[in-house]
Amino acid sequence: RFVAIALLTGFLSVVAGQLRPMPSAGLPGDLFGLGIASRIRTDHNSTAKASTDFGQMVNAAPEAVFHPATPADIAELIRFSASSAAPFPVAPRGEGHSWRGQALAPGGVVVDMSSLGRGHRAPRINVSAAGAEPFVDAGGEQLWIDVLRATLQHGLAPRVWTDYLRLTVGGTLSNAGIGGQAFRHGPQIANVQELDVVTGTGEMVTCSRDMNSDLFFAALGGLGQFGVITRARIRLEPAPKRVRWVRLAYSDVATFTKDQEFLISKRTDQIKFDYVEGQVQLNRSFIEGPKSTPFFSGTDLARLASKTGSAAIYYIEAAMYYTEDTAILVDKKMKALLDHLSFEKGFVFTKDVTFLQFLDRVREEESVLRSAGVWEVPHPWLNLFVPRSRILDFDNGVFKALLKDANPAGIILMYPMNKDMWDDRMTAMTPTTNDDVFYAVSMLWSALSMDDVPQLERGNKAVLDFCYQQGIECKQYLPHYTSQDGWQQHFGTKWSKIAELKARYDPQALLSPGQRIFSKPV
Ligand code: FAD
């Protein structure tokens, strides 16, 4: 009988000109009578795809996946849920590149943001190049690589980039969006001028620093809690043509951090780097890991190992932008900067690439990892912001002790940012100590099998416990807590404001439930 009803429903829907989905037992039946119903999918294939993420450590199916054609469709879905006798959760999903289920909606509806960008008559990336302050209006669903390509056509580009560009505008702005340019320009959220947001009551609101500013600041770094970002206006600058990209090796952490901090203090000088990051290579991975990298040959690494006694190695990665006609100047500037630095003599490795190649560099690594079958594996990543005043204690306790004999697959990033480039009115958190500099430390582990996950998770917990015991205020970036207590500690004095904004913009606590911040109406 069930099959007969299903067939009949399908038949009637096709006759009506729209393929309507089967109502899902867990969602109100009226939902399937709305005009947007033809965009809802309840079949197993659709829900299975929205049940996990890049991290592959959480699996929870939604009741349905929604493919909106316009932001108004999202508003209609949320309004329906908010006014329903049985409200259901709604999670916008960008690329699902989170790792702890943040974009999942168990028992609710996942909004597949990518469908906003499809088949549109009006393009959803619009560059305004004419004025003195150029900007791009990009749909929240757009990938940063597409924003880059569109803006480059006008000789322009956003100022701050994540290392990987297959992430959506809405997904990174819901966190902060950090990378090697953030020391100069702040995180991506500090470079946004205006947003269109669909709130948790289904209202469509345009906001900026001067208009509906509390929603603007709440949504930036807001972990999807206050609304769905459907458009962001992002500041642009003239794009360089080429990039001189260097990697400098260090055996001593104090020298490494001193040099990094020197480089990020040069924000406005004529002679400066445009991008500064850093990496840590652990003892065992150095000896047992791959014998060559895109920067270093096997011979270089052997030379480095013999010189340093194979202690942990640190690398500054920095880049200077230029256009062809300033190539000679860039050599001079580079020399002037390198003369100030104390890397291991002779261990400077240089590449020269186009701006696009530089920004899209992780794509190449992705292809290599995919072909080796180690991209789509569990990723128990841990990202921390560590105050400058405790970074050497962190290094000593974590890299030189806890992880001393470990050889996890993955990479460790470590680079400083200037705190005054972050706007504390936004939801994103930085350490609350008095330090004017803090370090992003990203432990980007790959579990080569599911069996490796518990051990890596124990390692992550040991790092967090170490910080707690030593009184090091390590603020999680891309945070994950399993209890509201954890979130309250994370937000500290901002918590009451967060709860107040949640009560105003998403009182039923519908949005992005996978963050596990609010589980019931506020
Ligand atoms: P999703 O995983 O789909 O969503 C993340 C969260 O945001 C969810 O809670 C979701 O509900 C919410 N959300 C999604 N879209 C919207 C929207 N339009 N409006 C409101 N809420 C929304 N981060 C950095 O800062 N710097 C880096 O260099 C960096 N490198 C990375 C490299 C890789 C390989 C990966 C996998 C991640 C990296 N990240 C980096 C982390 C990344 O920025 C976040 O995981 C980001 O959330 C992923 O974007 P997404 O579009 O896949 O979001």
Coordinates of C-alpha atoms and ligand atoms in Angstrom, one line a residue:
R1 CA 0.0 0.0 0.0
F2 CA 2.9 2.3 0.9
V3 CA 4.5 1.8 -2.5
A4 CA 1.2 2.3 -4.2
I5 CA 0.7 5.7 -2.5
A6 CA 4.3 6.6 -3.2
L7 CA 3.9 5.9 -6.9
L8 CA 0.6 7.7 -7.0
T9 CA 2.1 10.8 -5.3
G10 CA 5.0 10.7 -7.8
F11 CA 2.6 10.3 -10.7
L12 CA 0.4 13.2 -9.5
S13 CA 3.4 15.4 -8.9
V14 CA 4.8 14.7 -12.4
V15 CA 1.4 15.5 -13.9
A16 CA 1.4 18.8 -12.0
G17 CA 4.6 19.6 -13.7
Q18 CA 6.8 19.4 -10.5
L19 CA 8.5 16.4 -9.0
R20 CA 7.4 16.6 -5.4
P21 CA 9.4 14.7 -2.8
M22 CA 8.0 12.1 -0.5
P23 CA 7.1 13.7 2.8
S24 CA 9.5 12.7 5.5
A25 CA 8.1 11.2 8.7
G26 CA 10.3 13.6 10.8
L27 CA 9.2 16.8 9.2
P28 CA 5.7 18.5 9.3
G29 CA 3.6 17.3 6.4
D30 CA 2.5 20.9 5.5
L31 CA 6.1 21.6 4.4
F32 CA 5.5 19.4 1.4
G33 CA 2.6 21.6 0.3
L34 CA 4.7 24.8 0.1
G35 CA 5.8 26.3 -3.3
I36 CA 9.4 25.4 -2.4
A37 CA 8.6 21.7 -1.8
S38 CA 9.9 20.7 -5.3
R39 CA 13.3 21.7 -4.1
I40 CA 13.3 19.4 -1.1
R41 CA 14.8 15.9 -1.4
T42 CA 14.1 13.2 1.1
D43 CA 15.6 10.2 -0.8
H44 CA 18.4 8.3 0.8
N45 CA 20.9 9.3 -1.8
S46 CA 20.5 13.0 -1.0
T47 CA 20.4 12.7 2.7
A48 CA 23.4 10.3 2.8
K49 CA 25.5 12.9 1.0
A50 CA 24.7 15.5 3.6
S51 CA 25.3 13.2 6.5
T52 CA 29.0 13.7 6.9
D53 CA 31.8 16.2 6.2
F54 CA 35.5 16.5 5.4
G55 CA 36.4 15.3 8.8
Q56 CA 34.6 12.0 8.3
M57 CA 34.3 11.5 12.0
V58 CA 30.6 12.3 12.5
N59 CA 27.7 10.8 10.7
A60 CA 24.1 12.0 11.2
A61 CA 21.5 12.1 8.5
P62 CA 19.1 15.0 8.0
E63 CA 15.4 14.3 7.2
A64 CA 15.8 16.2 3.9
V65 CA 18.1 18.3 1.8
F66 CA 16.9 21.6 0.4
H67 CA 18.2 23.0 -2.9
P68 CA 17.2 26.7 -2.9
A69 CA 17.1 28.7 -6.1
T70 CA 17.1 32.1 -4.3
P71 CA 17.7 33.5 -0.9
A72 CA 13.9 34.0 -0.6
D73 CA 13.5 30.2 -0.8
I74 CA 15.8 29.9 2.2
A75 CA 13.7 32.5 4.0
E76 CA 10.5 30.6 3.2
L77 CA 11.9 27.4 4.6
I78 CA 13.2 29.0 7.8
R79 CA 10.0 31.0 8.3
F80 CA 8.0 27.8 7.9
S81 CA 10.1 26.0 10.5
A82 CA 10.1 28.9 12.9
S83 CA 6.3 29.2 12.9
S84 CA 5.6 25.5 12.9
A85 CA 4.2 23.7 15.9
A86 CA 7.2 21.3 15.5
P87 CA 10.2 23.5 14.4
F88 CA 13.0 21.5 12.8
P89 CA 16.7 22.4 12.6
V90 CA 18.2 24.0 9.4
A91 CA 21.9 23.9 8.5
P92 CA 23.4 25.8 5.6
R93 CA 26.0 23.6 4.0
G94 CA 28.8 25.3 2.0
E95 CA 31.3 22.7 0.9
G96 CA 31.0 20.6 4.1
H97 CA 34.7 21.2 4.7
S98 CA 34.2 21.2 8.5
W99 CA 35.4 18.2 10.4
R100 CA 33.1 17.7 13.4
G101 CA 29.6 17.8 11.9
Q102 CA 29.2 21.5 12.1
A103 CA 27.2 21.6 8.8
L104 CA 25.0 18.7 9.6
A105 CA 21.3 18.9 10.7
P106 CA 20.3 15.6 12.3
G107 CA 16.5 15.3 12.1
G108 CA 16.2 18.5 10.2
V109 CA 17.0 20.1 6.8
V110 CA 20.4 20.7 5.3
V111 CA 20.4 23.6 2.9
D112 CA 22.7 22.8 -0.1
M113 CA 24.0 26.4 -0.6
S114 CA 25.7 25.5 -3.9
S115 CA 22.3 25.3 -5.7
L116 CA 21.9 29.1 -5.2
G117 CA 24.7 29.6 -7.7
R118 CA 23.3 27.3 -10.3
G119 CA 21.3 28.2 -13.4
H120 CA 20.9 31.8 -12.3
R121 CA 20.1 34.5 -14.8
A122 CA 21.9 37.1 -12.7
P123 CA 25.5 36.1 -11.8
R124 CA 26.1 35.8 -8.1
I125 CA 29.6 37.3 -8.3
N126 CA 29.6 41.0 -9.2
V127 CA 32.7 43.0 -9.3
S128 CA 32.5 46.8 -8.8
A129 CA 35.8 48.0 -10.1
A130 CA 35.1 51.6 -11.0
G131 CA 35.3 53.5 -7.7
A132 CA 38.2 54.4 -5.5
E133 CA 37.3 51.5 -3.2
P134 CA 36.5 48.5 -5.4
F135 CA 34.6 45.6 -4.0
V136 CA 32.9 42.3 -5.0
D137 CA 29.4 41.1 -4.1
A138 CA 29.7 37.4 -3.8
G139 CA 26.9 34.9 -3.0
G140 CA 27.5 33.1 0.3
E141 CA 27.6 29.8 -1.6
Q142 CA 30.4 30.9 -3.9
L143 CA 33.8 29.2 -3.8
W144 CA 36.7 31.5 -3.1
I145 CA 38.5 30.2 -6.2
D146 CA 35.6 31.5 -8.3
V147 CA 35.7 34.8 -6.5
L148 CA 39.4 35.0 -7.3
R149 CA 38.9 34.2 -11.0
A150 CA 36.1 36.7 -11.3
T151 CA 38.0 39.5 -9.6
L152 CA 41.2 38.8 -11.5
Q153 CA 39.4 39.6 -14.7
H154 CA 39.3 43.2 -13.4
G155 CA 42.9 43.1 -12.2
L156 CA 41.6 43.0 -8.6
A157 CA 41.5 40.5 -5.8
P158 CA 40.4 40.3 -2.1
R159 CA 43.2 41.0 0.3
V160 CA 43.0 37.9 2.6
W161 CA 42.9 34.3 1.7
T162 CA 42.6 30.9 3.3
D163 CA 45.2 28.4 2.3
Y164 CA 42.7 26.4 0.4
L165 CA 40.2 28.0 -2.0
R166 CA 37.5 25.2 -2.4
L167 CA 35.7 26.7 0.6
T168 CA 32.6 28.9 0.4
V169 CA 32.4 32.6 1.2
G170 CA 29.6 31.9 3.8
G171 CA 31.5 29.0 5.3
T172 CA 34.8 30.9 6.0
L173 CA 33.0 34.1 7.1
S174 CA 31.1 32.0 9.7
N175 CA 34.5 31.2 11.2
A176 CA 37.0 34.1 10.4
G177 CA 39.0 33.1 7.4
I178 CA 42.7 33.2 8.2
G179 CA 45.9 32.9 6.2
G180 CA 49.3 34.5 5.7
Q181 CA 47.9 37.9 4.7
A182 CA 45.9 38.3 8.0
F183 CA 48.8 39.9 9.8
R184 CA 48.4 42.9 7.5
H185 CA 44.7 43.0 6.8
G186 CA 43.1 41.0 9.5
P187 CA 41.0 37.9 8.9
Q188 CA 38.6 37.7 6.0
I189 CA 35.8 38.8 8.3
A190 CA 37.6 42.1 8.8
N191 CA 37.4 42.8 5.1
V192 CA 33.6 42.5 4.7
Q193 CA 31.6 45.7 4.1
E194 CA 28.1 44.4 3.9
L195 CA 26.1 41.2 4.2
D196 CA 22.7 39.8 3.2
V197 CA 21.5 37.5 5.9
V198 CA 18.4 35.3 6.3
T199 CA 17.9 35.2 10.1
G200 CA 16.5 32.3 12.1
T201 CA 13.1 33.9 12.0
G202 CA 13.2 33.9 8.2
E203 CA 13.7 37.6 7.8
M204 CA 16.0 38.8 5.0
V205 CA 18.2 41.6 6.3
T206 CA 21.0 43.7 4.8
C207 CA 23.5 44.7 7.3
S208 CA 26.9 46.5 7.7
R209 CA 28.9 48.4 10.2
D210 CA 26.3 51.2 10.1
M211 CA 23.1 49.3 9.3
N212 CA 21.7 46.6 11.5
S213 CA 25.2 46.4 12.9
D214 CA 24.5 44.0 15.7
L215 CA 23.5 41.3 13.1
F216 CA 26.5 42.2 10.9
F217 CA 29.0 41.7 13.8
A218 CA 27.1 38.7 15.1
A219 CA 27.2 36.9 11.7
L220 CA 30.9 37.4 11.1
G221 CA 32.6 34.5 12.8
G222 CA 29.1 33.6 14.0
L223 CA 29.3 29.8 13.3
G224 CA 26.1 30.0 11.4
Q225 CA 24.1 30.8 14.6
F226 CA 22.4 34.0 13.7
G227 CA 21.5 33.7 10.1
V228 CA 22.4 32.3 6.7
I229 CA 24.8 34.6 4.8
T230 CA 23.5 34.8 1.2
R231 CA 25.7 37.7 0.0
A232 CA 28.9 39.3 1.2
R233 CA 30.5 42.6 -0.1
I234 CA 34.2 42.1 0.1
R235 CA 36.9 44.8 -0.2
L236 CA 39.3 44.4 -3.2
E237 CA 42.8 45.7 -4.0
P238 CA 44.8 45.7 -7.2
A239 CA 46.1 42.1 -7.8
P240 CA 49.8 41.5 -8.4
K241 CA 50.8 39.4 -11.3
R242 CA 53.5 37.3 -9.7
V243 CA 54.7 36.1 -6.3
R244 CA 58.2 35.5 -5.0
W245 CA 57.7 32.7 -2.5
V246 CA 60.3 31.6 0.0
R247 CA 60.8 29.0 2.6
L248 CA 63.5 29.5 5.3
A249 CA 64.5 26.7 7.6
Y250 CA 65.2 27.1 11.4
S251 CA 66.3 24.7 14.0
D252 CA 65.7 27.0 17.0
V253 CA 62.1 27.9 17.8
A254 CA 63.0 31.2 19.6
T255 CA 64.8 32.4 16.5
F256 CA 62.0 31.3 14.3
T257 CA 59.3 33.1 16.3
K258 CA 61.5 36.2 16.7
D259 CA 61.9 36.4 12.9
Q260 CA 58.2 35.8 12.2
E261 CA 57.3 38.6 14.6
F262 CA 59.7 40.9 13.0
L263 CA 58.2 40.2 9.6
I264 CA 54.6 40.7 10.8
S265 CA 55.6 44.0 12.5
K266 CA 56.2 45.3 9.0
R267 CA 52.7 45.9 7.8
T268 CA 52.9 49.2 6.0
D269 CA 56.6 49.5 5.3
Q270 CA 57.8 49.7 1.7
I271 CA 59.9 46.7 2.2
K272 CA 57.8 43.9 3.6
F273 CA 56.3 40.5 2.9
D274 CA 52.7 40.3 1.8
Y275 CA 52.2 36.9 3.2
V276 CA 53.8 35.2 6.3
E277 CA 53.1 31.7 7.6
G278 CA 55.2 29.0 9.2
Q279 CA 55.4 25.2 9.7
V280 CA 56.7 22.8 12.2
Q281 CA 58.1 19.5 11.2
L282 CA 58.3 17.0 14.1
N283 CA 61.4 15.0 14.9
R284 CA 60.2 11.7 13.6
S285 CA 58.3 12.9 10.6
F286 CA 61.5 14.8 9.6
I287 CA 63.6 11.6 9.7
E288 CA 61.0 9.1 8.5
G289 CA 58.8 11.3 6.3
P290 CA 59.0 11.9 2.6
K291 CA 62.6 12.6 1.4
S292 CA 61.7 15.5 -0.8
T293 CA 59.0 18.2 -0.8
P294 CA 58.0 20.8 -3.5
F295 CA 60.5 23.1 -1.8
F296 CA 63.3 20.8 -0.6
S297 CA 65.2 18.0 -2.4
G298 CA 66.2 14.8 -0.5
T299 CA 69.8 16.2 -0.5
D300 CA 68.6 19.5 1.1
L301 CA 66.7 17.6 3.8
A302 CA 69.7 15.3 4.6
R303 CA 71.9 18.4 4.8
L304 CA 69.4 20.0 7.2
A305 CA 69.1 16.9 9.3
S306 CA 72.9 16.6 9.8
K307 CA 73.2 20.3 10.6
T308 CA 70.5 20.5 13.2
G309 CA 71.0 17.1 14.9
S310 CA 67.4 16.4 13.6
A311 CA 65.6 18.3 16.3
A312 CA 62.2 19.7 15.2
I313 CA 62.5 21.9 12.2
Y314 CA 60.6 25.1 11.7
Y315 CA 60.0 26.9 8.4
I316 CA 59.0 30.4 7.7
E317 CA 57.0 30.6 4.5
A318 CA 56.7 34.0 3.1
A319 CA 55.7 35.7 -0.1
M320 CA 56.3 39.0 -1.8
Y321 CA 53.9 40.1 -4.5
Y322 CA 55.1 42.0 -7.6
T323 CA 54.3 42.8 -11.2
E324 CA 56.8 41.9 -14.0
D325 CA 58.2 45.4 -14.3
T326 CA 59.2 45.4 -10.6
A327 CA 61.1 42.1 -10.8
I328 CA 64.5 43.7 -10.2
L329 CA 63.1 45.7 -7.3
V330 CA 61.7 42.5 -5.7
D331 CA 65.1 40.9 -5.7
K332 CA 66.5 43.9 -3.8
K333 CA 63.6 44.0 -1.3
M334 CA 63.9 40.3 -0.7
K335 CA 67.6 40.6 0.0
A336 CA 67.0 43.5 2.3
L337 CA 64.5 41.5 4.3
L338 CA 66.4 38.2 4.4
D339 CA 69.5 40.1 5.6
H340 CA 67.6 40.8 8.8
L341 CA 66.7 37.2 9.4
S342 CA 68.6 34.4 11.2
F343 CA 67.5 31.2 9.4
E344 CA 70.0 28.4 9.0
K345 CA 72.6 29.7 6.6
G346 CA 72.0 28.5 3.1
F347 CA 68.6 27.1 3.8
V348 CA 66.6 29.6 1.8
F349 CA 64.5 28.1 -1.0
T350 CA 62.7 30.3 -3.5
K351 CA 60.0 29.8 -6.1
D352 CA 58.5 32.2 -8.5
V353 CA 54.9 31.7 -9.5
T354 CA 51.8 33.5 -10.8
F355 CA 49.5 35.0 -8.2
L356 CA 46.8 32.4 -9.1
Q357 CA 49.2 29.5 -8.7
F358 CA 50.3 30.9 -5.4
L359 CA 46.8 31.3 -3.9
D360 CA 45.6 28.0 -5.3
R361 CA 48.7 26.1 -4.2
V362 CA 46.9 23.6 -1.9
R363 CA 44.9 22.4 -5.0
E364 CA 48.1 20.7 -6.2
E365 CA 48.6 19.0 -2.8
E366 CA 45.0 17.9 -2.9
S367 CA 45.5 16.2 -6.2
V368 CA 48.6 14.4 -4.9
L369 CA 46.8 13.3 -1.7
R370 CA 43.7 12.3 -3.7
S371 CA 45.7 10.1 -6.0
A372 CA 47.5 8.5 -3.1
G373 CA 44.0 7.8 -1.5
V374 CA 44.7 9.9 1.6
W375 CA 42.5 13.0 1.0
E376 CA 39.2 11.4 1.8
V377 CA 40.2 10.0 5.2
P378 CA 39.2 11.1 8.7
H379 CA 40.7 14.5 9.8
P380 CA 40.8 15.0 13.6
W381 CA 42.2 18.5 13.2
L382 CA 42.9 20.8 16.1
N383 CA 43.4 24.6 15.6
L384 CA 44.4 26.9 18.4
F385 CA 45.2 30.5 18.9
V386 CA 48.1 30.7 21.4
P387 CA 49.1 34.0 23.0
R388 CA 52.6 35.2 22.0
S389 CA 53.8 35.3 25.6
R390 CA 53.2 31.5 25.9
I391 CA 54.2 30.2 22.5
L392 CA 57.6 29.0 23.6
D393 CA 56.0 27.1 26.6
F394 CA 53.5 25.6 24.1
D395 CA 56.3 24.5 21.8
N396 CA 58.3 23.1 24.6
G397 CA 55.4 21.2 26.1
V398 CA 53.7 20.1 22.9
F399 CA 56.2 19.7 20.1
K400 CA 59.2 18.8 22.2
A401 CA 57.4 16.6 24.8
L402 CA 53.9 15.4 24.1
L403 CA 54.4 14.9 20.4
K404 CA 58.2 14.2 20.6
D405 CA 58.0 10.6 19.5
A406 CA 54.9 10.9 17.5
N407 CA 54.8 10.6 13.7
P408 CA 51.2 11.5 12.8
A409 CA 50.4 12.0 9.1
G410 CA 49.6 15.6 8.4
I411 CA 51.1 19.0 8.7
I412 CA 51.5 21.6 11.5
L413 CA 51.2 25.3 10.8
M414 CA 52.4 27.9 13.2
Y415 CA 52.3 31.6 12.4
P416 CA 51.6 34.9 14.2
M417 CA 48.9 37.5 13.6
N418 CA 48.5 41.0 14.9
K419 CA 45.5 41.1 17.3
D420 CA 44.6 44.7 16.6
M421 CA 43.5 43.6 13.1
W422 CA 40.6 41.7 14.7
D423 CA 37.4 43.5 15.6
D424 CA 36.2 42.3 18.9
R425 CA 32.6 43.2 18.2
M426 CA 32.5 40.2 15.8
T427 CA 31.7 36.8 17.2
A428 CA 35.1 35.2 16.4
M429 CA 37.3 34.8 19.4
T430 CA 41.0 35.5 20.0
P431 CA 43.0 35.0 23.2
T432 CA 41.9 37.5 25.8
T433 CA 45.4 38.0 27.2
N434 CA 47.2 41.4 26.9
D435 CA 49.4 40.1 24.1
D436 CA 49.3 42.1 20.9
V437 CA 50.3 39.1 18.9
F438 CA 48.9 35.5 18.9
Y439 CA 49.9 32.4 17.0
A440 CA 47.6 30.2 14.9
V441 CA 48.8 26.6 15.6
S442 CA 47.0 24.2 13.3
M443 CA 47.5 20.5 13.8
L444 CA 46.1 19.1 10.5
W445 CA 46.2 15.4 11.1
S446 CA 45.1 12.7 8.6
A447 CA 44.0 9.4 10.1
L448 CA 45.1 6.8 7.5
S449 CA 42.5 4.5 8.9
M450 CA 39.6 4.8 11.2
D451 CA 41.6 2.9 13.8
D452 CA 44.1 5.8 14.1
V453 CA 41.3 8.3 15.1
P454 CA 41.2 7.4 18.8
Q455 CA 44.9 7.9 19.2
L456 CA 45.0 11.2 17.4
E457 CA 42.0 12.3 19.5
R458 CA 43.8 11.4 22.7
G459 CA 46.8 13.4 21.4
N460 CA 44.5 16.4 20.8
K461 CA 43.0 16.1 24.3
A462 CA 46.5 15.9 25.8
V463 CA 47.4 19.2 24.1
L464 CA 44.3 20.9 25.4
D465 CA 44.8 19.4 28.9
F466 CA 48.4 20.6 28.8
C467 CA 47.3 24.2 27.9
Y468 CA 44.7 24.1 30.7
Q469 CA 47.2 22.8 33.3
Q470 CA 49.8 25.3 32.4
G471 CA 47.4 28.2 32.3
I472 CA 48.0 28.8 28.6
E473 CA 44.9 30.5 27.2
C474 CA 44.7 28.4 23.9
K475 CA 41.5 29.7 22.2
Q476 CA 40.2 27.1 19.7
Y477 CA 39.8 28.3 16.1
L478 CA 37.1 26.4 14.2
P479 CA 36.0 25.5 17.7
H480 CA 34.4 22.3 18.9
Y481 CA 32.8 21.7 22.3
T482 CA 30.4 19.0 23.3
S483 CA 28.7 20.9 26.1
Q484 CA 27.3 24.4 26.5
D485 CA 29.8 24.9 29.4
G486 CA 32.6 24.5 27.0
W487 CA 31.1 27.2 24.7
Q488 CA 30.5 29.5 27.7
Q489 CA 34.2 29.2 28.6
H490 CA 35.2 29.7 24.9
F491 CA 33.2 33.0 24.6
G492 CA 34.0 34.1 28.2
T493 CA 32.5 37.6 28.8
K494 CA 31.0 37.6 25.3
W495 CA 28.7 34.7 26.2
S496 CA 25.8 36.8 27.5
K497 CA 25.8 39.0 24.4
I498 CA 25.9 35.8 22.2
A499 CA 22.9 34.4 24.0
E500 CA 21.1 37.7 23.7
L501 CA 21.7 37.9 19.9
K502 CA 20.7 34.3 19.5
A503 CA 17.4 35.1 21.3
R504 CA 16.8 37.9 18.9
Y505 CA 17.9 36.4 15.6
D506 CA 17.2 32.6 16.1
P507 CA 15.1 32.3 19.2
Q508 CA 14.0 28.7 18.3
A509 CA 17.7 27.7 17.9
L510 CA 17.1 26.3 14.4
L511 CA 20.3 27.3 12.7
S512 CA 23.5 25.2 12.4
P513 CA 22.7 22.7 15.2
G514 CA 25.9 20.8 14.3
Q515 CA 27.9 23.4 16.2
R516 CA 26.2 22.2 19.4
I517 CA 26.1 25.6 21.0
F518 CA 22.3 25.9 21.5
S519 CA 20.2 22.8 21.6
K520 CA 16.9 24.4 22.7
P521 CA 15.0 27.7 22.3
V522 CA 16.7 30.6 23.9
Ligands
FAD1 P1 30.8 24.2 5.8 O1 31.6 23.1 6.4 O2 29.8 23.7 4.8 O3 30.0 25.0 7.0 C1 30.7 25.4 8.2 C2 29.8 26.0 9.2 O4 29.3 27.2 8.6 C3 28.5 25.2 9.4 O5 28.1 25.4 10.8 C4 27.5 25.7 8.5 O6 26.2 25.5 8.9 C5 27.9 27.2 8.4 N1 27.6 27.8 7.1 C6 28.0 27.4 5.9 N2 27.6 28.3 5.0 C7 27.0 29.3 5.6 C8 26.4 30.5 5.2 N3 26.3 30.8 4.0 N4 25.9 31.3 6.2 C9 26.0 31.0 7.5 N5 26.5 29.9 7.9 C10 27.0 29.0 7.0 N6 40.1 28.0 7.4 C11 40.8 29.1 7.5 O7 40.4 30.1 8.2 N7 42.0 29.2 6.9 C12 42.6 28.2 6.2 O8 43.7 28.4 5.6 C13 41.8 27.0 6.0 N8 42.3 26.0 5.3 C14 41.5 24.9 5.1 C15 42.0 23.9 4.3 C16 41.2 22.7 4.1 C17 41.7 21.6 3.3 C18 40.0 22.6 4.8 C19 39.2 21.3 4.7 C20 39.5 23.6 5.6 C21 40.3 24.8 5.8 N9 39.8 25.8 6.6 C22 40.6 26.9 6.7 C23 38.6 25.7 7.4 C24 37.4 26.2 6.7 O9 37.5 27.6 6.6 C25 36.1 25.9 7.5 O10 36.0 24.6 7.7 C26 34.9 26.4 6.7 O11 33.8 26.4 7.5 C27 34.7 25.5 5.5 O12 33.8 26.2 4.6 P2 32.6 25.4 4.0 O13 32.1 26.2 2.9 O14 33.0 24.0 3.6 O15 31.7 25.4 5.3

